[in-house]
Short mmCIF file of C-alpha atoms and ligand atoms in Angstrom, two decimals:
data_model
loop_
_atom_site.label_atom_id
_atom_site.label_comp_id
_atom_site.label_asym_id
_atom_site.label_seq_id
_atom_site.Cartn_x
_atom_site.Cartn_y
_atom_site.Cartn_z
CA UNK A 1196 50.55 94.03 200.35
CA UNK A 1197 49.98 96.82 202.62
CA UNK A 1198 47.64 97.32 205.64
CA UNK A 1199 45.47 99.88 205.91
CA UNK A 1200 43.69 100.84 209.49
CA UNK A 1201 40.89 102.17 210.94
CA UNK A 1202 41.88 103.92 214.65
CA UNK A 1203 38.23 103.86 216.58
CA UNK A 1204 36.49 102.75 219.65
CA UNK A 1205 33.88 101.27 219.28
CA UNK A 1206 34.51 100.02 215.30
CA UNK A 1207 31.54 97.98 214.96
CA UNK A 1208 29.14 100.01 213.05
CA UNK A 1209 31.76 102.22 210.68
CA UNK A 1210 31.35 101.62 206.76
CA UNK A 1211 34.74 102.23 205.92
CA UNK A 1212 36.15 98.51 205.56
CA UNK A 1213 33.52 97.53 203.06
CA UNK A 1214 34.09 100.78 201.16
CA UNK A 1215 37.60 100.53 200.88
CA UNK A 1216 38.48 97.01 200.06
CA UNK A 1217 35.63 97.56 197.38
CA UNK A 1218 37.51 99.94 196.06
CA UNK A 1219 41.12 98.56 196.61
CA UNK A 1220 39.94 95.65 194.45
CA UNK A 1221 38.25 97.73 191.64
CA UNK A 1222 42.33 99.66 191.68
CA UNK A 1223 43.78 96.15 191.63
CA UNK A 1224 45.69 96.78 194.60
CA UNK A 1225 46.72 94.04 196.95
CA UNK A 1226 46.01 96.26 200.17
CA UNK A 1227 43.76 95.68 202.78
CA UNK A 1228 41.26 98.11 205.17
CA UNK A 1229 40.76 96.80 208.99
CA UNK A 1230 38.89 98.28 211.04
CA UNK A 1231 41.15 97.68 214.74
CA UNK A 1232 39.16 98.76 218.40
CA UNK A 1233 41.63 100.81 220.16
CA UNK A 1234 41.10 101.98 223.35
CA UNK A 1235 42.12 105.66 224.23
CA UNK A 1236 44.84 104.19 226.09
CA UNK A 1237 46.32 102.70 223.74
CA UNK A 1238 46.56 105.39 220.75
CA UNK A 1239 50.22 106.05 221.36
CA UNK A 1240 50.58 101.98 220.73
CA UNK A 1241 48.22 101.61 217.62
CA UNK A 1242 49.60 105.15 215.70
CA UNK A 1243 53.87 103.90 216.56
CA UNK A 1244 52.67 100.64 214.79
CA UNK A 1245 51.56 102.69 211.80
CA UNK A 1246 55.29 103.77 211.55
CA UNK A 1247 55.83 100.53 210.59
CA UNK A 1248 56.50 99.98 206.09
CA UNK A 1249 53.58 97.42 206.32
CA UNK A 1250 51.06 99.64 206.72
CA UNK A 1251 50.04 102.25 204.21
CA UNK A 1252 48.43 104.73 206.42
CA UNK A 1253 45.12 104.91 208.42
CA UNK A 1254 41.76 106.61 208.97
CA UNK A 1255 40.91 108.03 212.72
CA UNK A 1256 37.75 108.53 214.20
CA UNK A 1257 35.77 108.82 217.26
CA UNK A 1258 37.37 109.43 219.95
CA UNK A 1259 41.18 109.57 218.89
CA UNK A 1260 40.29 112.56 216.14
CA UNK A 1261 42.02 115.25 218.60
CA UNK A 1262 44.38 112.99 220.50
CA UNK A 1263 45.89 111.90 217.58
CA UNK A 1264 47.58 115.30 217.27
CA UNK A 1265 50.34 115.13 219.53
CA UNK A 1266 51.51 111.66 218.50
CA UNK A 1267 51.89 112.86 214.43
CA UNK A 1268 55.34 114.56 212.63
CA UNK A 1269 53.21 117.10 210.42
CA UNK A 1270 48.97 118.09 210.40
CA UNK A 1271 47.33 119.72 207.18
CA UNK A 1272 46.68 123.49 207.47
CA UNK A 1273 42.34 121.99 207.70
CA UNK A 1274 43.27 119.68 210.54
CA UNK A 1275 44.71 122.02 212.33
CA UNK A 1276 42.06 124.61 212.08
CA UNK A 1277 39.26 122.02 212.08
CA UNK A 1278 41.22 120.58 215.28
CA UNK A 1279 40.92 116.84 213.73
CA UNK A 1280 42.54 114.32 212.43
CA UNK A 1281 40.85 111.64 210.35
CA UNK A 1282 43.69 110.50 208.08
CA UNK A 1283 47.14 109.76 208.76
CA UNK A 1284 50.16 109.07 206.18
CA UNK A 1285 53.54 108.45 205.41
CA UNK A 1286 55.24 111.72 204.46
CA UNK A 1287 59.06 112.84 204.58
CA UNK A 1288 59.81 109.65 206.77
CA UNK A 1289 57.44 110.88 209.30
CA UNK A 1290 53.43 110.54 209.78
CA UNK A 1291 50.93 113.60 208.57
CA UNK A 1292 47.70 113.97 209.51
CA UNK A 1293 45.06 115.63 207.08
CA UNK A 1294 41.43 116.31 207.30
CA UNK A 1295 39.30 114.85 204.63
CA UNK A 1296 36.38 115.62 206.18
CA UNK A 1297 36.35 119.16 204.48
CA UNK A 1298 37.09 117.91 201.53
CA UNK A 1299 33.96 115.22 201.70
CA UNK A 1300 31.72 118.13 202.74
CA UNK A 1301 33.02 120.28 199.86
CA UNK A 1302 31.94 117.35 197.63
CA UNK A 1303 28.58 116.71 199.12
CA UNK A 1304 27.66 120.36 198.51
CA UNK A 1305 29.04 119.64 195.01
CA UNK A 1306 26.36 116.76 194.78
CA UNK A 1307 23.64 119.23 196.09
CA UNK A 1308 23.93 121.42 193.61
CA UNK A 1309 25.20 124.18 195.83
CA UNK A 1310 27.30 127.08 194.00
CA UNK A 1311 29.82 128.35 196.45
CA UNK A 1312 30.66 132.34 195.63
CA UNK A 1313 34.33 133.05 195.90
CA UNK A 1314 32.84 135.87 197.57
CA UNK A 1315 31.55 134.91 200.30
CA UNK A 1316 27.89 136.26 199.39
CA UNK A 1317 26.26 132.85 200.30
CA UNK A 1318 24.51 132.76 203.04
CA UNK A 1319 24.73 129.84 205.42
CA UNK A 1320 23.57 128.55 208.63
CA UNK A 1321 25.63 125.31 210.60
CA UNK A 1322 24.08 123.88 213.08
CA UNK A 1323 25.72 122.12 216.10
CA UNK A 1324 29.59 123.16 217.44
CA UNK A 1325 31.06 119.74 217.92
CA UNK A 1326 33.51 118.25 215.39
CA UNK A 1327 31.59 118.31 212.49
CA UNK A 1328 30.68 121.73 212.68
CA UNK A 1329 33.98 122.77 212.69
CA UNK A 1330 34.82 120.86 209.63
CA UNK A 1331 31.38 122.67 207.89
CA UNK A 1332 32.66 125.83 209.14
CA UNK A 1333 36.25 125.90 207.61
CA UNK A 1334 34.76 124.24 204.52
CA UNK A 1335 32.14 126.96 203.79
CA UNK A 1336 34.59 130.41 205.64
CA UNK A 1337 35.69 131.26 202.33
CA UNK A 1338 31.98 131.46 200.67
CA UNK A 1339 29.81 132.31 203.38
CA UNK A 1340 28.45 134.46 205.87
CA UNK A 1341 28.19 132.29 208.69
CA UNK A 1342 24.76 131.50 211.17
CA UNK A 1343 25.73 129.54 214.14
CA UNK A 1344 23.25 127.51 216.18
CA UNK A 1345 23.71 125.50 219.11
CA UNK A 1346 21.68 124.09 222.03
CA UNK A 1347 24.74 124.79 224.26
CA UNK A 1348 25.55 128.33 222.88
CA UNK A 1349 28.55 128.89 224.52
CA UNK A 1350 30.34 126.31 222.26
CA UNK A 1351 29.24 128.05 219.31
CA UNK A 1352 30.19 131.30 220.76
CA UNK A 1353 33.59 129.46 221.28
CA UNK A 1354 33.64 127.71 218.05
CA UNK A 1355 33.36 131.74 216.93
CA UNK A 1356 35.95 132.42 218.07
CA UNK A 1357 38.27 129.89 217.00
CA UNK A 1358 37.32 131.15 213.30
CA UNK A 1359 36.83 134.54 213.99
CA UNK A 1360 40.27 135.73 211.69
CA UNK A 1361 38.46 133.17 208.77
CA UNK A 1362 35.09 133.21 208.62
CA UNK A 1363 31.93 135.68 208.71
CA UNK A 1364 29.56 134.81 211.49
CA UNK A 1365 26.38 137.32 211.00
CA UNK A 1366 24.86 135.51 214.29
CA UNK A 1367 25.33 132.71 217.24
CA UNK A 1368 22.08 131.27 218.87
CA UNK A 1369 20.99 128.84 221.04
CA UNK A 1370 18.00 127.73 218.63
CA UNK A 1371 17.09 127.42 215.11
CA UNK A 1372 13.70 129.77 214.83
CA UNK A 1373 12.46 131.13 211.27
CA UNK A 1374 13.98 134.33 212.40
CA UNK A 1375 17.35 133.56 212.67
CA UNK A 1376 17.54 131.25 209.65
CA UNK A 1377 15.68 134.05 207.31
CA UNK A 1378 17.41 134.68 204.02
CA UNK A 1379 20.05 131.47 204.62
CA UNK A 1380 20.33 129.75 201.31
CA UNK A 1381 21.90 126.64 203.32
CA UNK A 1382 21.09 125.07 206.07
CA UNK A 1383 23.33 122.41 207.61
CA UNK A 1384 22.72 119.58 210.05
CA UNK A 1385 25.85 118.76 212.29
CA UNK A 1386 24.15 118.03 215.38
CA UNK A 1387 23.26 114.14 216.40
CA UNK A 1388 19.98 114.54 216.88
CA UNK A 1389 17.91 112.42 213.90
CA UNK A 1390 20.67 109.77 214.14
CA UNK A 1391 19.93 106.49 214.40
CA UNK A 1392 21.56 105.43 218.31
CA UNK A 1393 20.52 102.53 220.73
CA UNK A 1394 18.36 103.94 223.07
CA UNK A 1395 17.15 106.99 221.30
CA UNK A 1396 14.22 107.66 219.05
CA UNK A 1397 15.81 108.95 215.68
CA UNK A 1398 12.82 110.50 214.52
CA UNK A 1399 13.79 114.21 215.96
CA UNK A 1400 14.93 117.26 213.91
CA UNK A 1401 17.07 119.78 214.81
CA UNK A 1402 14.10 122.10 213.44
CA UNK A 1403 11.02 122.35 212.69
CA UNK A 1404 9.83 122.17 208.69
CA UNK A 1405 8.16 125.89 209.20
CA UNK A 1406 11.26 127.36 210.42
CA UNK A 1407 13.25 126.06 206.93
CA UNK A 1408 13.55 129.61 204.85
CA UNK A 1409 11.88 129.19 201.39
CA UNK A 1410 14.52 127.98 198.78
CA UNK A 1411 17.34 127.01 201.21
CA UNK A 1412 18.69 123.96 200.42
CA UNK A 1413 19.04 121.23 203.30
CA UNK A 1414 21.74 119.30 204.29
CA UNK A 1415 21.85 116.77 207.27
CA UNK A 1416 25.63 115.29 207.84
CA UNK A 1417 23.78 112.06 209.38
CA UNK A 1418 23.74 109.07 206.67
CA UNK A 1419 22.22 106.49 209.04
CA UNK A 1420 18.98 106.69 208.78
CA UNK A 1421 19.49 107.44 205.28
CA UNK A 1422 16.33 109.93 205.48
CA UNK A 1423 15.78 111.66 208.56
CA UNK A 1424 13.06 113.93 209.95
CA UNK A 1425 15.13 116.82 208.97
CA UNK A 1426 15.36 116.28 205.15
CA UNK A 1427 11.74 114.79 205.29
CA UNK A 1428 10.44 118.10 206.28
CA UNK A 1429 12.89 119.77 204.09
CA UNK A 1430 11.20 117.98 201.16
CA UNK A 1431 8.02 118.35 202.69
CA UNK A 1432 8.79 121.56 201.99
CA UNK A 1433 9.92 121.07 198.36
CA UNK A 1434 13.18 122.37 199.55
CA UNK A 1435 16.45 120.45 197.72
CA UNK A 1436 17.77 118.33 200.36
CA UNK A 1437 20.51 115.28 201.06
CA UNK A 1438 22.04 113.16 203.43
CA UNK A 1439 25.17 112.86 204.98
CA UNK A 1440 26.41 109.57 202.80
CA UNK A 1441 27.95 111.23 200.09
CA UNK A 1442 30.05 113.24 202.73
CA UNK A 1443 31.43 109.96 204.17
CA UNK A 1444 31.97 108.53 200.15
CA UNK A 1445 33.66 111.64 199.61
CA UNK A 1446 36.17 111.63 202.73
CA UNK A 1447 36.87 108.23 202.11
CA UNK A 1448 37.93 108.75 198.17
CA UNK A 1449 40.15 111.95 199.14
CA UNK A 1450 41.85 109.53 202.02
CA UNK A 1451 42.55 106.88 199.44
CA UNK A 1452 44.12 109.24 197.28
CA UNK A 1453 46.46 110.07 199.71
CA UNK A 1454 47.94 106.88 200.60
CA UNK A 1455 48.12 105.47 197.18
CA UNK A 1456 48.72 108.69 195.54
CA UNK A 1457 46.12 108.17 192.45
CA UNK A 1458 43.55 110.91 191.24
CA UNK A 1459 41.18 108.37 189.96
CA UNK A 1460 39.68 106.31 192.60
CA UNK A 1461 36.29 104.26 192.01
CA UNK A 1462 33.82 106.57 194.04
CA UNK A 1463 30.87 104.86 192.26
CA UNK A 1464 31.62 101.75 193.55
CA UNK A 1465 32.64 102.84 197.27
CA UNK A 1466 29.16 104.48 197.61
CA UNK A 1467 28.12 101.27 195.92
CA UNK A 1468 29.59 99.40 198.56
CA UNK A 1469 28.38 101.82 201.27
CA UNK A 1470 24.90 101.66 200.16
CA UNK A 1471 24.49 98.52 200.22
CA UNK A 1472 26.28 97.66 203.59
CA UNK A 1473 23.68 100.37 205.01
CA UNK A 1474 20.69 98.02 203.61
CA UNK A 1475 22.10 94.88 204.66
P1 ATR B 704 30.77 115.78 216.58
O1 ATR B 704 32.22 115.94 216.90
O2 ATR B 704 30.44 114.52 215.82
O3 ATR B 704 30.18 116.97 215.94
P2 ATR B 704 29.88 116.32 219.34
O4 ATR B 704 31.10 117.11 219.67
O5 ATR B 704 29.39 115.31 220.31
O6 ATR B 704 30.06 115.48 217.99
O7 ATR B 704 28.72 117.32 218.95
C1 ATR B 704 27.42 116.91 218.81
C2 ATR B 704 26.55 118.11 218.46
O8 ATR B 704 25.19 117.71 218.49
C3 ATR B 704 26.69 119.24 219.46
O9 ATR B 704 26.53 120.45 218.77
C4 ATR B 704 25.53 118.97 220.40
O10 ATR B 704 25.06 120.10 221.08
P3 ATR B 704 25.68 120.52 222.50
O11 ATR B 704 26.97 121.24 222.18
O12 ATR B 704 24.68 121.41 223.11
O13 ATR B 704 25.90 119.24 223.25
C5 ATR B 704 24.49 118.52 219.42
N1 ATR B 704 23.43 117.74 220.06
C6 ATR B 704 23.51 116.47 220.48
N2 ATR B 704 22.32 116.08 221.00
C7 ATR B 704 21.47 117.15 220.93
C8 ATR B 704 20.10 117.38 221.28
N3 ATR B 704 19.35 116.42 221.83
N4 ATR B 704 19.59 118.59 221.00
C9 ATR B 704 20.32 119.56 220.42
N5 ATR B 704 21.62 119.40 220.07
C10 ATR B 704 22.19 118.21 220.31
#
């Protein structure tokens, strides 16, 4: 039996345990997910005790995804570019840290029945310039020319930069109007606002159902709620739309493959799992 561990502070709300030792049991493996609180001063602490044979490897999230980087032997080519770190493993004696979150994103657009050109004639607009939009961003460089809009533009116009040698960026704003989403074929929701948070009132979109360009299909990275104002007006609009669940299924199957090395892992029953933690 091995451990596996989720690096986060707080750890309350995060779906990964149930999702994982759903899964672990469906593979017949003895392991075990835990999710551990671990303050940022103690990162150094938690990631030297993943050294350690008894535990298989572990998922990172908010706030140790960037820290994480200095403490790690080796970082995937995404993580590095994506500047996060959400999964860490045993590799050549030493601890690697991929990205899965571009991989989960790639498979949610998979789900929405988006084709991505090899290219790079899609059209796509990301909105937000935090973590997640990075992750969109290196995920859809190779397909797409690139829209960026953010409420504080100069972190999109930074975020440009950071990409500028890999990906396309036809414009950076500061908001989402018809006119700078015309002709975008995608339209992606990084940004918190729709989430459900203590304290604020989820039902806010990032834009307004008018601005949508006919056809585009919407995506909104948030999973909790599992419909939010965005992809309501989006189907409002009879626009193709979907939530950010499968992206968090998604990142979660490509981490297990990692640290037990099979192709086949039950993502039927982890989104399963996920679902139904959501409802409870
Ligand atoms: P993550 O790493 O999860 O993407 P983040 O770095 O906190 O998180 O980024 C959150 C994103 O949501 C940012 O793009 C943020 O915009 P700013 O860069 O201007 O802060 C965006 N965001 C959060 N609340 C917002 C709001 N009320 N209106 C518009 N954008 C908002």
């Amino acid at each position: 039996m091995a451990e596996l561990w989720l690096l986060a502070w707080p750890a309350g709300h995060s779906l990964s345990p149930v999702m994982h030792n759903a899964a672990l049991k469906e593979m017949g493996l003895p392991h075990r997910y835990q999710a551990l609180e671990v303050r940022p001063g103690d990162l150094n602490r938690a990631v030297a005790a993943v050294r350690s044979e008894a535990v298989l490897g572990a998922n990172v999230t908010v706030p140790h995804k960037q820290a994480v980087f200095g403490l790690l032997d080796s970082v995937s080519d995404a993580a590095r570019q994506v500047g996060a770190v959400n999964t860490i493993s045993h590799h050549d004696g030493g601890l690697h840290g991929d990205n899965t979150d571009v991989e989960g994103f790639l498979a949610l657009l998979g789900r929405a029945g988006v084709n991505l050109p090899g290219d790079g004639s899609l059209k796509a607009a990301v909105l937000g310039a935090g973590g997640a939009a990075r992750a969109a961003v290196f995920a859809l460089a190779p397909h797409a020319e690139l829209v960026l809009v953010n409420r504080t533009v100069e972190r999109a116009e930074e975020l440009a930069r950071d990409f500028r040698s890999h990906a396309a960026f036809s414009r950076v704003e500061r908001t989402a109007t018809a006119g700078v989403l015309a002709g975008c074929q995608l339209v992606v929701n990084t940004t918190s606002v729709g989430m459900e948070r203590q304290g604020v009132n989820p039902d806010q979109s990032p834009v307004e159902g008018e601005a949508l360009p006919d056809s585009a299909v919407v995506i909104d990275m948030i999973y909790r709620p599992a419909q939010t104002r965005l992809l309501r007006l989006a189907g409002e609009r009879g626009l193709r739309n979907l939530g950010g669940l499968e992206m968090l299924v998604q990142q979660g199957a490509a981490s297990l493959r990692i640290w037990t090395g099979k192709r086949d892992v039950p993502v039927d029953t982890m989104r399963e799992a996920a679902l139904a933690a959501l409802a409870a």
